[in-house]
Amino acid sequence: MSQPGLREVEHEITVSAPAAAVYRLIAEVRNWPRIFPPTIYVDHVEENGDEERIRIWATANDEAKNWTSRRTLDPEGLRITFRQEVPAPPVAAMGGAWIIEPLGDAESRIRLLHDYRAVDDDPAHLEWIDQAVDRNSRSELAALKGNVEKAHAEEGLTFSFEDTVRVDGAAKDVYDFVNEADLWHERLPHVATVRLREDTPGLQELEMDTRAKDGSTHTTKSYRVTFPHHRIAYKQTTLPALMTLHTGYWTFAEDDRGVLASSQHTVTINTANIARVLGPEATVEDAKAYVHTALSTNSTATLNHAKRFAEERAADRRG
């Protein structure tokens, strides 16, 4: 019997994939930004056998939130239970389970259960949570279905790469340059305009217009999670035509020779737009090369400007 003020809901979807494969996909939380549209970034806080604590940053009703969850993995029962430790208001309590049910060798049902309460059991807050849970659950399950069923067809469309520069300076200064994206239109020639919001410290919403080599501009929107002064992770939510996914992170690692500053990208090519953007003869490999070059050019330019910024600060400190 439900407690007063406690809402219990269930969503489900059927996928053409073996239950064990679906379970593995959900259990590997580091892949969630690639699989689930609302998820920006996930980090393991603690791991102990089948028990783990994870921190999740995700959007809910177009607002960025973050929370820490405890999960219990049951690979034999194909069940993953979760419970938020410190929910983000207006959520007072949130938990549930993923249950994977085999429907044959190549088909399975995914059931996603949630139970939750609103702060002060406020009806308006509860309605907000209802909408967010319903929208995110449908989005997550549809995305999971699509990602599982397209895994073979899309093999070879996703790739990752990294650019690195060495900086004779301090990690904090390099980090500051990348973190202060609201100043990029003044500091980076390829950035035309920037709109940065950081309503919650460490959680940024970044929209910017970037200039291409041919002079054209395109608009991208990203959510960024910052970890002073060593990492900034991001996920683009408004993407250029040739990508269906773009996630990545900046890292700043100090050693006895200064700082290694890196920019990592993970991209999935949007095959539907290759001909329109690159011409009818263009291949997936052409699109990969084009995207790699464009992203690498911009991120390397940013790293080199950050390097100059940090080295000038270091020189000023040395007098």
C-alpha positions as a LaTeX table, in Angstrom:
\begin{tabular}{lrrr}
\hline
Residue & $x$ (\AA) & $y$ (\AA) & $z$ (\AA) \\
\hline
Met1 & 0.00 & 0.00 & 0.00 \\
Ser2 & 1.39 & 3.39 & $-1.01$ \\
Gln3 & 2.32 & 6.01 & 1.57 \\
Pro4 & 0.46 & 9.34 & 1.39 \\
Gly5 & 2.34 & 11.74 & $-0.88$ \\
Leu6 & 4.39 & 8.92 & $-2.45$ \\
Arg7 & 3.92 & 8.52 & $-6.20$ \\
Glu8 & 4.69 & 5.18 & $-7.89$ \\
Val9 & 4.87 & 4.99 & $-11.68$ \\
Glu10 & 6.06 & 2.47 & $-14.26$ \\
His11 & 7.15 & 2.80 & $-17.89$ \\
Glu12 & 8.09 & $-0.04$ & $-20.21$ \\
Ile13 & 9.27 & $-0.73$ & $-23.72$ \\
Thr14 & 10.04 & $-3.84$ & $-25.79$ \\
Val15 & 13.36 & $-4.06$ & $-27.60$ \\
Ser16 & 14.75 & $-6.43$ & $-30.21$ \\
Ala17 & 17.85 & $-7.42$ & $-28.25$ \\
Pro18 & 18.80 & $-10.13$ & $-25.75$ \\
Ala19 & 18.02 & $-9.31$ & $-22.11$ \\
Ala20 & 21.62 & $-9.82$ & $-20.95$ \\
Ala21 & 22.92 & $-7.30$ & $-23.52$ \\
Val22 & 20.31 & $-4.73$ & $-22.45$ \\
Tyr23 & 21.21 & $-5.22$ & $-18.80$ \\
Arg24 & 24.93 & $-4.63$ & $-19.51$ \\
Leu25 & 24.15 & $-1.43$ & $-21.38$ \\
Ile26 & 22.19 & 0.01 & $-18.45$ \\
Ala27 & 24.72 & $-1.21$ & $-15.86$ \\
Glu28 & 27.62 & 0.64 & $-17.57$ \\
Val29 & 26.75 & 4.16 & $-16.41$ \\
Arg30 & 29.77 & 5.85 & $-17.98$ \\
Asn31 & 28.06 & 5.35 & $-21.35$ \\
Trp32 & 24.82 & 7.03 & $-20.30$ \\
Pro33 & 25.52 & 10.42 & $-21.97$ \\
Arg34 & 25.75 & 8.50 & $-25.26$ \\
Ile35 & 22.60 & 6.46 & $-24.62$ \\
Phe36 & 20.13 & 8.67 & $-22.77$ \\
Pro37 & 19.31 & 12.18 & $-24.11$ \\
Pro38 & 18.80 & 13.88 & $-20.68$ \\
Thr39 & 22.10 & 12.65 & $-19.21$ \\
Ile40 & 25.01 & 15.10 & $-19.36$ \\
Tyr41 & 27.65 & 13.23 & $-17.32$ \\
Val42 & 27.93 & 10.35 & $-14.84$ \\
Asp43 & 30.79 & 9.70 & $-12.43$ \\
His44 & 31.47 & 6.80 & $-10.06$ \\
Val45 & 31.86 & 8.01 & $-6.47$ \\
Glu46 & 32.24 & 4.58 & $-4.87$ \\
Glu47 & 32.24 & 0.93 & $-6.02$ \\
Asn48 & 31.98 & $-2.09$ & $-3.73$ \\
Gly49 & 31.00 & $-5.35$ & $-5.41$ \\
Asp50 & 27.39 & $-5.07$ & $-6.58$ \\
Glu51 & 26.86 & $-1.83$ & $-4.59$ \\
Glu52 & 27.90 & 1.52 & $-6.01$ \\
Arg53 & 27.40 & 5.26 & $-5.63$ \\
Ile54 & 27.17 & 7.35 & $-8.77$ \\
Arg55 & 26.73 & 11.06 & $-9.36$ \\
Ile56 & 24.51 & 12.03 & $-12.28$ \\
Trp57 & 24.12 & 15.36 & $-14.05$ \\
Ala58 & 21.05 & 15.54 & $-16.30$ \\
Thr59 & 18.43 & 17.90 & $-17.67$ \\
Ala60 & 14.83 & 17.80 & $-16.42$ \\
Asn61 & 12.25 & 19.99 & $-18.16$ \\
Asp62 & 15.18 & 21.88 & $-19.77$ \\
Glu63 & 16.77 & 22.60 & $-16.37$ \\
Ala64 & 20.11 & 21.05 & $-15.45$ \\
Lys65 & 20.13 & 19.09 & $-12.16$ \\
Asn66 & 22.57 & 16.78 & $-10.39$ \\
Trp67 & 22.21 & 14.16 & $-7.69$ \\
Thr68 & 23.97 & 11.17 & $-6.14$ \\
Ser69 & 22.39 & 7.71 & $-6.28$ \\
Arg70 & 23.09 & 4.36 & $-4.69$ \\
Arg71 & 22.66 & 1.40 & $-7.03$ \\
Thr72 & 22.47 & $-2.33$ & $-6.41$ \\
Leu73 & 23.33 & $-4.47$ & $-9.43$ \\
Asp74 & 21.75 & $-7.91$ & $-9.79$ \\
Pro75 & 23.16 & $-9.43$ & $-13.01$ \\
Glu76 & 21.55 & $-12.83$ & $-12.30$ \\
Gly77 & 18.08 & $-11.32$ & $-11.80$ \\
Leu78 & 18.64 & $-8.70$ & $-14.52$ \\
Arg79 & 17.57 & $-6.00$ & $-12.07$ \\
Ile80 & 19.17 & $-2.70$ & $-11.03$ \\
Thr81 & 17.68 & $-0.82$ & $-8.09$ \\
Phe82 & 18.51 & 2.83 & $-7.43$ \\
Arg83 & 17.89 & 5.42 & $-4.75$ \\
Gln84 & 18.86 & 9.11 & $-4.86$ \\
Glu85 & 20.83 & 10.09 & $-1.75$ \\
Val86 & 20.34 & 13.85 & $-1.81$ \\
Pro87 & 17.70 & 14.65 & $-4.42$ \\
Ala88 & 17.64 & 18.06 & $-6.11$ \\
Pro89 & 14.62 & 20.20 & $-5.14$ \\
Pro90 & 11.71 & 20.04 & $-5.77$ \\
Val91 & 12.31 & 16.28 & $-5.35$ \\
Ala92 & 12.27 & 15.14 & $-1.70$ \\
Ala93 & 12.85 & 11.42 & $-2.36$ \\
Met94 & 13.41 & 9.39 & $-5.54$ \\
Gly95 & 14.11 & 5.73 & $-6.19$ \\
Gly96 & 13.13 & 2.82 & $-8.37$ \\
Ala97 & 14.43 & $-0.05$ & $-10.47$ \\
Trp98 & 15.31 & $-1.21$ & $-13.94$ \\
Ile99 & 13.92 & $-4.70$ & $-14.60$ \\
Ile100 & 14.85 & $-6.57$ & $-17.78$ \\
Glu101 & 12.58 & $-9.46$ & $-18.79$ \\
Pro102 & 13.53 & $-11.92$ & $-21.56$ \\
Leu103 & 10.82 & $-12.37$ & $-24.21$ \\
Gly104 & 12.87 & $-14.88$ & $-26.21$ \\
Asp105 & 16.45 & $-15.16$ & $-27.42$ \\
Ala106 & 16.45 & $-11.83$ & $-29.27$ \\
Glu107 & 13.74 & $-9.77$ & $-27.58$ \\
Ser108 & 13.22 & $-8.34$ & $-24.10$ \\
Arg109 & 11.01 & $-6.02$ & $-22.11$ \\
Ile110 & 12.53 & $-3.14$ & $-20.13$ \\
Arg111 & 10.49 & $-1.97$ & $-17.14$ \\
Leu112 & 11.51 & 1.29 & $-15.47$ \\
Leu113 & 9.96 & 1.85 & $-12.03$ \\
His114 & 10.01 & 5.11 & $-10.06$ \\
Asp115 & 8.75 & 6.10 & $-6.63$ \\
Tyr116 & 9.08 & 9.67 & $-5.43$ \\
Arg117 & 7.85 & 12.46 & $-3.17$ \\
Ala118 & 7.88 & 16.25 & $-3.56$ \\
Val119 & 9.35 & 18.73 & $-1.09$ \\
Asp120 & 6.64 & 19.44 & 1.52 \\
Asp121 & 4.35 & 17.17 & $-0.54$ \\
Asp122 & 3.57 & 20.30 & $-2.53$ \\
Pro123 & 1.06 & 19.48 & $-5.35$ \\
Ala124 & 2.68 & 21.91 & $-7.80$ \\
His125 & 6.10 & 20.39 & $-7.12$ \\
Leu126 & 4.67 & 16.90 & $-7.51$ \\
Glu127 & 3.17 & 17.85 & $-10.87$ \\
Trp128 & 6.58 & 19.20 & $-11.99$ \\
Ile129 & 8.22 & 15.89 & $-10.99$ \\
Asp130 & 5.44 & 13.89 & $-12.69$ \\
Gln131 & 6.14 & 15.70 & $-15.94$ \\
Ala132 & 9.93 & 15.39 & $-15.64$ \\
Val133 & 9.82 & 11.66 & $-14.76$ \\
Asp134 & 7.34 & 10.91 & $-17.53$ \\
Arg135 & 9.27 & 12.88 & $-20.16$ \\
Asn136 & 12.69 & 11.55 & $-19.12$ \\
Ser137 & 11.47 & 7.95 & $-18.75$ \\
Arg138 & 9.90 & 7.93 & $-22.22$ \\
Ser139 & 13.00 & 9.62 & $-23.65$ \\
Glu140 & 15.38 & 7.22 & $-21.89$ \\
Leu141 & 13.47 & 4.10 & $-22.92$ \\
Ala142 & 13.04 & 5.23 & $-26.54$ \\
Ala143 & 16.73 & 6.12 & $-26.72$ \\
Leu144 & 17.74 & 2.84 & $-25.12$ \\
Lys145 & 15.58 & 0.91 & $-27.59$ \\
Gly146 & 17.11 & 2.85 & $-30.49$ \\
Asn147 & 20.68 & 2.43 & $-29.25$ \\
Val148 & 20.34 & $-1.28$ & $-28.61$ \\
Glu149 & 18.63 & $-2.06$ & $-31.90$ \\
Lys150 & 20.95 & 0.12 & $-33.97$ \\
Ala151 & 24.15 & $-1.04$ & $-32.28$ \\
His152 & 25.19 & $-3.22$ & $-35.21$ \\
Ala153 & 23.98 & $-0.83$ & $-37.92$ \\
Glu154 & 25.80 & 2.07 & $-36.32$ \\
Glu155 & 29.02 & 0.21 & $-35.63$ \\
Gly156 & 31.76 & 2.38 & $-37.01$ \\
Leu157 & 29.76 & 5.64 & $-36.82$ \\
Thr158 & 30.99 & 6.55 & $-33.32$ \\
Phe159 & 34.61 & 7.52 & $-32.76$ \\
Ser160 & 36.75 & 9.33 & $-30.19$ \\
Phe161 & 39.94 & 11.38 & $-30.35$ \\
Glu162 & 42.00 & 13.67 & $-28.15$ \\
Asp163 & 44.24 & 16.72 & $-28.62$ \\
Thr164 & 46.89 & 17.66 & $-26.05$ \\
Val165 & 49.27 & 20.57 & $-25.49$ \\
Arg166 & 51.97 & 21.02 & $-22.85$ \\
Val167 & 51.79 & 24.21 & $-20.82$ \\
Asp168 & 54.61 & 25.79 & $-18.81$ \\
Gly169 & 52.26 & 27.08 & $-16.17$ \\
Ala170 & 49.64 & 26.17 & $-13.55$ \\
Ala171 & 46.63 & 23.88 & $-14.08$ \\
Lys172 & 44.36 & 26.44 & $-12.39$ \\
Asp173 & 45.19 & 29.08 & $-15.00$ \\
Val174 & 44.53 & 26.74 & $-17.95$ \\
Tyr175 & 41.34 & 25.56 & $-16.27$ \\
Asp176 & 40.23 & 29.17 & $-15.69$ \\
Phe177 & 40.58 & 29.97 & $-19.40$ \\
Val178 & 38.35 & 27.05 & $-20.44$ \\
Asn179 & 35.95 & 27.55 & $-17.52$ \\
Glu180 & 35.45 & 31.26 & $-18.30$ \\
Ala181 & 33.66 & 30.56 & $-21.57$ \\
Asp182 & 31.67 & 33.77 & $-21.20$ \\
Leu183 & 34.89 & 35.57 & $-22.28$ \\
Trp184 & 35.62 & 33.32 & $-25.28$ \\
His185 & 34.22 & 35.80 & $-27.83$ \\
Glu186 & 36.98 & 38.19 & $-26.65$ \\
Arg187 & 39.69 & 35.56 & $-26.33$ \\
Leu188 & 39.04 & 33.12 & $-29.24$ \\
Pro189 & 38.93 & 34.24 & $-32.90$ \\
His190 & 36.63 & 31.35 & $-33.93$ \\
Val191 & 33.93 & 32.25 & $-31.37$ \\
Ala192 & 31.51 & 34.97 & $-32.54$ \\
Thr193 & 29.09 & 35.20 & $-29.61$ \\
Val194 & 28.65 & 33.40 & $-26.27$ \\
Arg195 & 25.77 & 32.99 & $-23.81$ \\
Leu196 & 26.78 & 31.31 & $-20.54$ \\
Arg197 & 24.54 & 30.56 & $-17.55$ \\
Glu198 & 25.70 & 29.03 & $-14.28$ \\
Asp199 & 22.69 & 29.12 & $-11.95$ \\
Thr200 & 24.14 & 26.20 & $-9.98$ \\
Pro201 & 27.90 & 26.45 & $-9.26$ \\
Gly202 & 29.75 & 23.89 & $-11.37$ \\
Leu203 & 26.86 & 23.31 & $-13.78$ \\
Gln204 & 26.94 & 25.48 & $-16.89$ \\
Glu205 & 24.65 & 26.02 & $-19.87$ \\
Leu206 & 26.74 & 27.26 & $-22.80$ \\
Glu207 & 25.38 & 28.48 & $-26.12$ \\
Met208 & 27.70 & 29.94 & $-28.72$ \\
Asp209 & 28.06 & 30.84 & $-32.38$ \\
Thr210 & 31.26 & 29.47 & $-33.89$ \\
Arg211 & 32.90 & 30.62 & $-37.12$ \\
Ala212 & 33.92 & 27.99 & $-39.69$ \\
Lys213 & 36.87 & 28.37 & $-42.07$ \\
Asp214 & 34.53 & 29.53 & $-44.87$ \\
Gly215 & 33.23 & 32.36 & $-42.67$ \\
Ser216 & 29.86 & 30.79 & $-41.93$ \\
Thr217 & 28.68 & 30.48 & $-38.32$ \\
His218 & 26.79 & 27.70 & $-36.57$ \\
Thr219 & 25.12 & 27.67 & $-33.18$ \\
Thr220 & 25.75 & 24.95 & $-30.60$ \\
Lys221 & 24.41 & 24.47 & $-27.10$ \\
Ser222 & 26.13 & 22.42 & $-24.41$ \\
Tyr223 & 25.77 & 21.58 & $-20.77$ \\
Arg224 & 29.07 & 21.52 & $-18.89$ \\
Val225 & 30.03 & 20.02 & $-15.52$ \\
Thr226 & 33.14 & 21.55 & $-13.94$ \\
Phe227 & 35.59 & 19.93 & $-11.52$ \\
Pro228 & 38.10 & 22.62 & $-10.43$ \\
His229 & 40.84 & 22.57 & $-11.49$ \\
His230 & 41.30 & 19.30 & $-13.32$ \\
Arg231 & 38.29 & 18.49 & $-15.54$ \\
Ile232 & 35.35 & 19.99 & $-17.43$ \\
Ala233 & 32.92 & 17.48 & $-18.97$ \\
Tyr234 & 30.26 & 18.44 & $-21.49$ \\
Lys235 & 27.48 & 17.22 & $-23.73$ \\
Gln236 & 26.24 & 19.14 & $-26.75$ \\
Thr237 & 22.44 & 19.25 & $-27.04$ \\
Thr238 & 22.19 & 21.47 & $-30.14$ \\
Leu239 & 24.39 & 19.82 & $-32.73$ \\
Pro240 & 25.83 & 20.64 & $-36.17$ \\
Ala241 & 24.20 & 18.76 & $-39.06$ \\
Leu242 & 26.83 & 16.01 & $-39.33$ \\
Met243 & 26.53 & 14.79 & $-35.72$ \\
Thr244 & 23.87 & 12.94 & $-33.72$ \\
Leu245 & 26.12 & 12.88 & $-30.63$ \\
His246 & 28.97 & 14.99 & $-29.30$ \\
Thr247 & 30.29 & 14.53 & $-25.77$ \\
Gly248 & 33.71 & 15.21 & $-24.35$ \\
Tyr249 & 35.87 & 16.63 & $-21.62$ \\
Trp250 & 38.79 & 18.97 & $-21.00$ \\
Thr251 & 41.46 & 17.72 & $-18.59$ \\
Phe252 & 44.32 & 19.59 & $-16.88$ \\
Ala253 & 47.01 & 17.41 & $-15.27$ \\
Glu254 & 49.99 & 18.93 & $-13.48$ \\
Asp255 & 53.37 & 17.18 & $-13.40$ \\
Asp256 & 56.96 & 18.27 & $-12.70$ \\
Arg257 & 57.19 & 19.84 & $-16.17$ \\
Gly258 & 54.02 & 21.94 & $-15.99$ \\
Val259 & 50.56 & 20.96 & $-17.26$ \\
Leu260 & 49.22 & 18.55 & $-19.85$ \\
Ala261 & 45.98 & 20.11 & $-21.15$ \\
Ser262 & 43.77 & 17.87 & $-23.27$ \\
Ser263 & 40.47 & 18.05 & $-25.13$ \\
Gln264 & 38.66 & 14.73 & $-25.75$ \\
His265 & 35.72 & 14.27 & $-28.14$ \\
Thr266 & 33.30 & 11.39 & $-28.74$ \\
Val267 & 31.14 & 11.79 & $-31.85$ \\
Thr268 & 28.48 & 9.84 & $-33.74$ \\
Ile269 & 28.06 & 10.73 & $-37.41$ \\
Asn270 & 24.61 & 11.66 & $-38.72$ \\
Thr271 & 24.53 & 9.68 & $-41.98$ \\
Ala272 & 21.25 & 11.30 & $-43.07$ \\
Asn273 & 23.02 & 14.65 & $-43.65$ \\
Ile274 & 26.29 & 13.54 & $-45.27$ \\
Ala275 & 25.15 & 14.06 & $-48.87$ \\
Arg276 & 23.55 & 17.43 & $-48.12$ \\
Val277 & 26.62 & 18.80 & $-46.32$ \\
Leu278 & 29.51 & 17.15 & $-48.18$ \\
Gly279 & 27.99 & 16.17 & $-51.53$ \\
Pro280 & 26.43 & 12.99 & $-53.01$ \\
Glu281 & 29.74 & 11.15 & $-53.38$ \\
Ala282 & 30.84 & 11.64 & $-49.75$ \\
Thr283 & 31.27 & 8.60 & $-47.51$ \\
Val284 & 31.06 & 8.01 & $-43.76$ \\
Glu285 & 34.86 & 8.17 & $-43.65$ \\
Asp286 & 34.75 & 11.57 & $-45.39$ \\
Ala287 & 32.26 & 12.80 & $-42.76$ \\
Lys288 & 34.43 & 11.48 & $-39.94$ \\
Ala289 & 37.48 & 13.23 & $-41.36$ \\
Tyr290 & 35.57 & 16.48 & $-41.83$ \\
Val291 & 34.13 & 16.47 & $-38.30$ \\
His292 & 37.45 & 15.39 & $-36.76$ \\
Thr293 & 39.28 & 18.23 & $-38.52$ \\
Ala294 & 36.67 & 20.84 & $-37.57$ \\
Leu295 & 36.52 & 19.87 & $-33.90$ \\
Ser296 & 40.26 & 19.30 & $-33.57$ \\
Thr297 & 41.02 & 22.68 & $-35.18$ \\
Asn298 & 38.78 & 24.52 & $-32.72$ \\
Ser299 & 39.81 & 22.61 & $-29.60$ \\
Thr300 & 43.53 & 22.89 & $-30.44$ \\
Ala301 & 43.10 & 26.63 & $-31.02$ \\
Thr302 & 41.39 & 26.92 & $-27.64$ \\
Leu303 & 44.13 & 24.89 & $-25.94$ \\
Asn304 & 46.85 & 27.03 & $-27.50$ \\
His305 & 45.14 & 30.25 & $-26.41$ \\
Ala306 & 44.75 & 28.76 & $-22.92$ \\
Lys307 & 48.46 & 27.84 & $-22.99$ \\
Arg308 & 49.43 & 31.45 & $-23.82$ \\
Phe309 & 47.08 & 32.77 & $-21.12$ \\
Ala310 & 48.54 & 30.46 & $-18.44$ \\
Glu311 & 52.16 & 31.00 & $-19.44$ \\
Glu312 & 51.72 & 34.78 & $-19.36$ \\
Arg313 & 50.25 & 34.51 & $-15.84$ \\
Ala314 & 53.14 & 32.27 & $-14.78$ \\
Ala315 & 55.65 & 34.79 & $-16.20$ \\
Asp316 & 53.93 & 37.65 & $-14.34$ \\
Arg317 & 54.16 & 35.69 & $-11.08$ \\
Arg318 & 57.87 & 35.04 & $-11.67$ \\
Gly319 & 58.30 & 38.79 & $-12.20$ \\
\hline
\end{tabular}
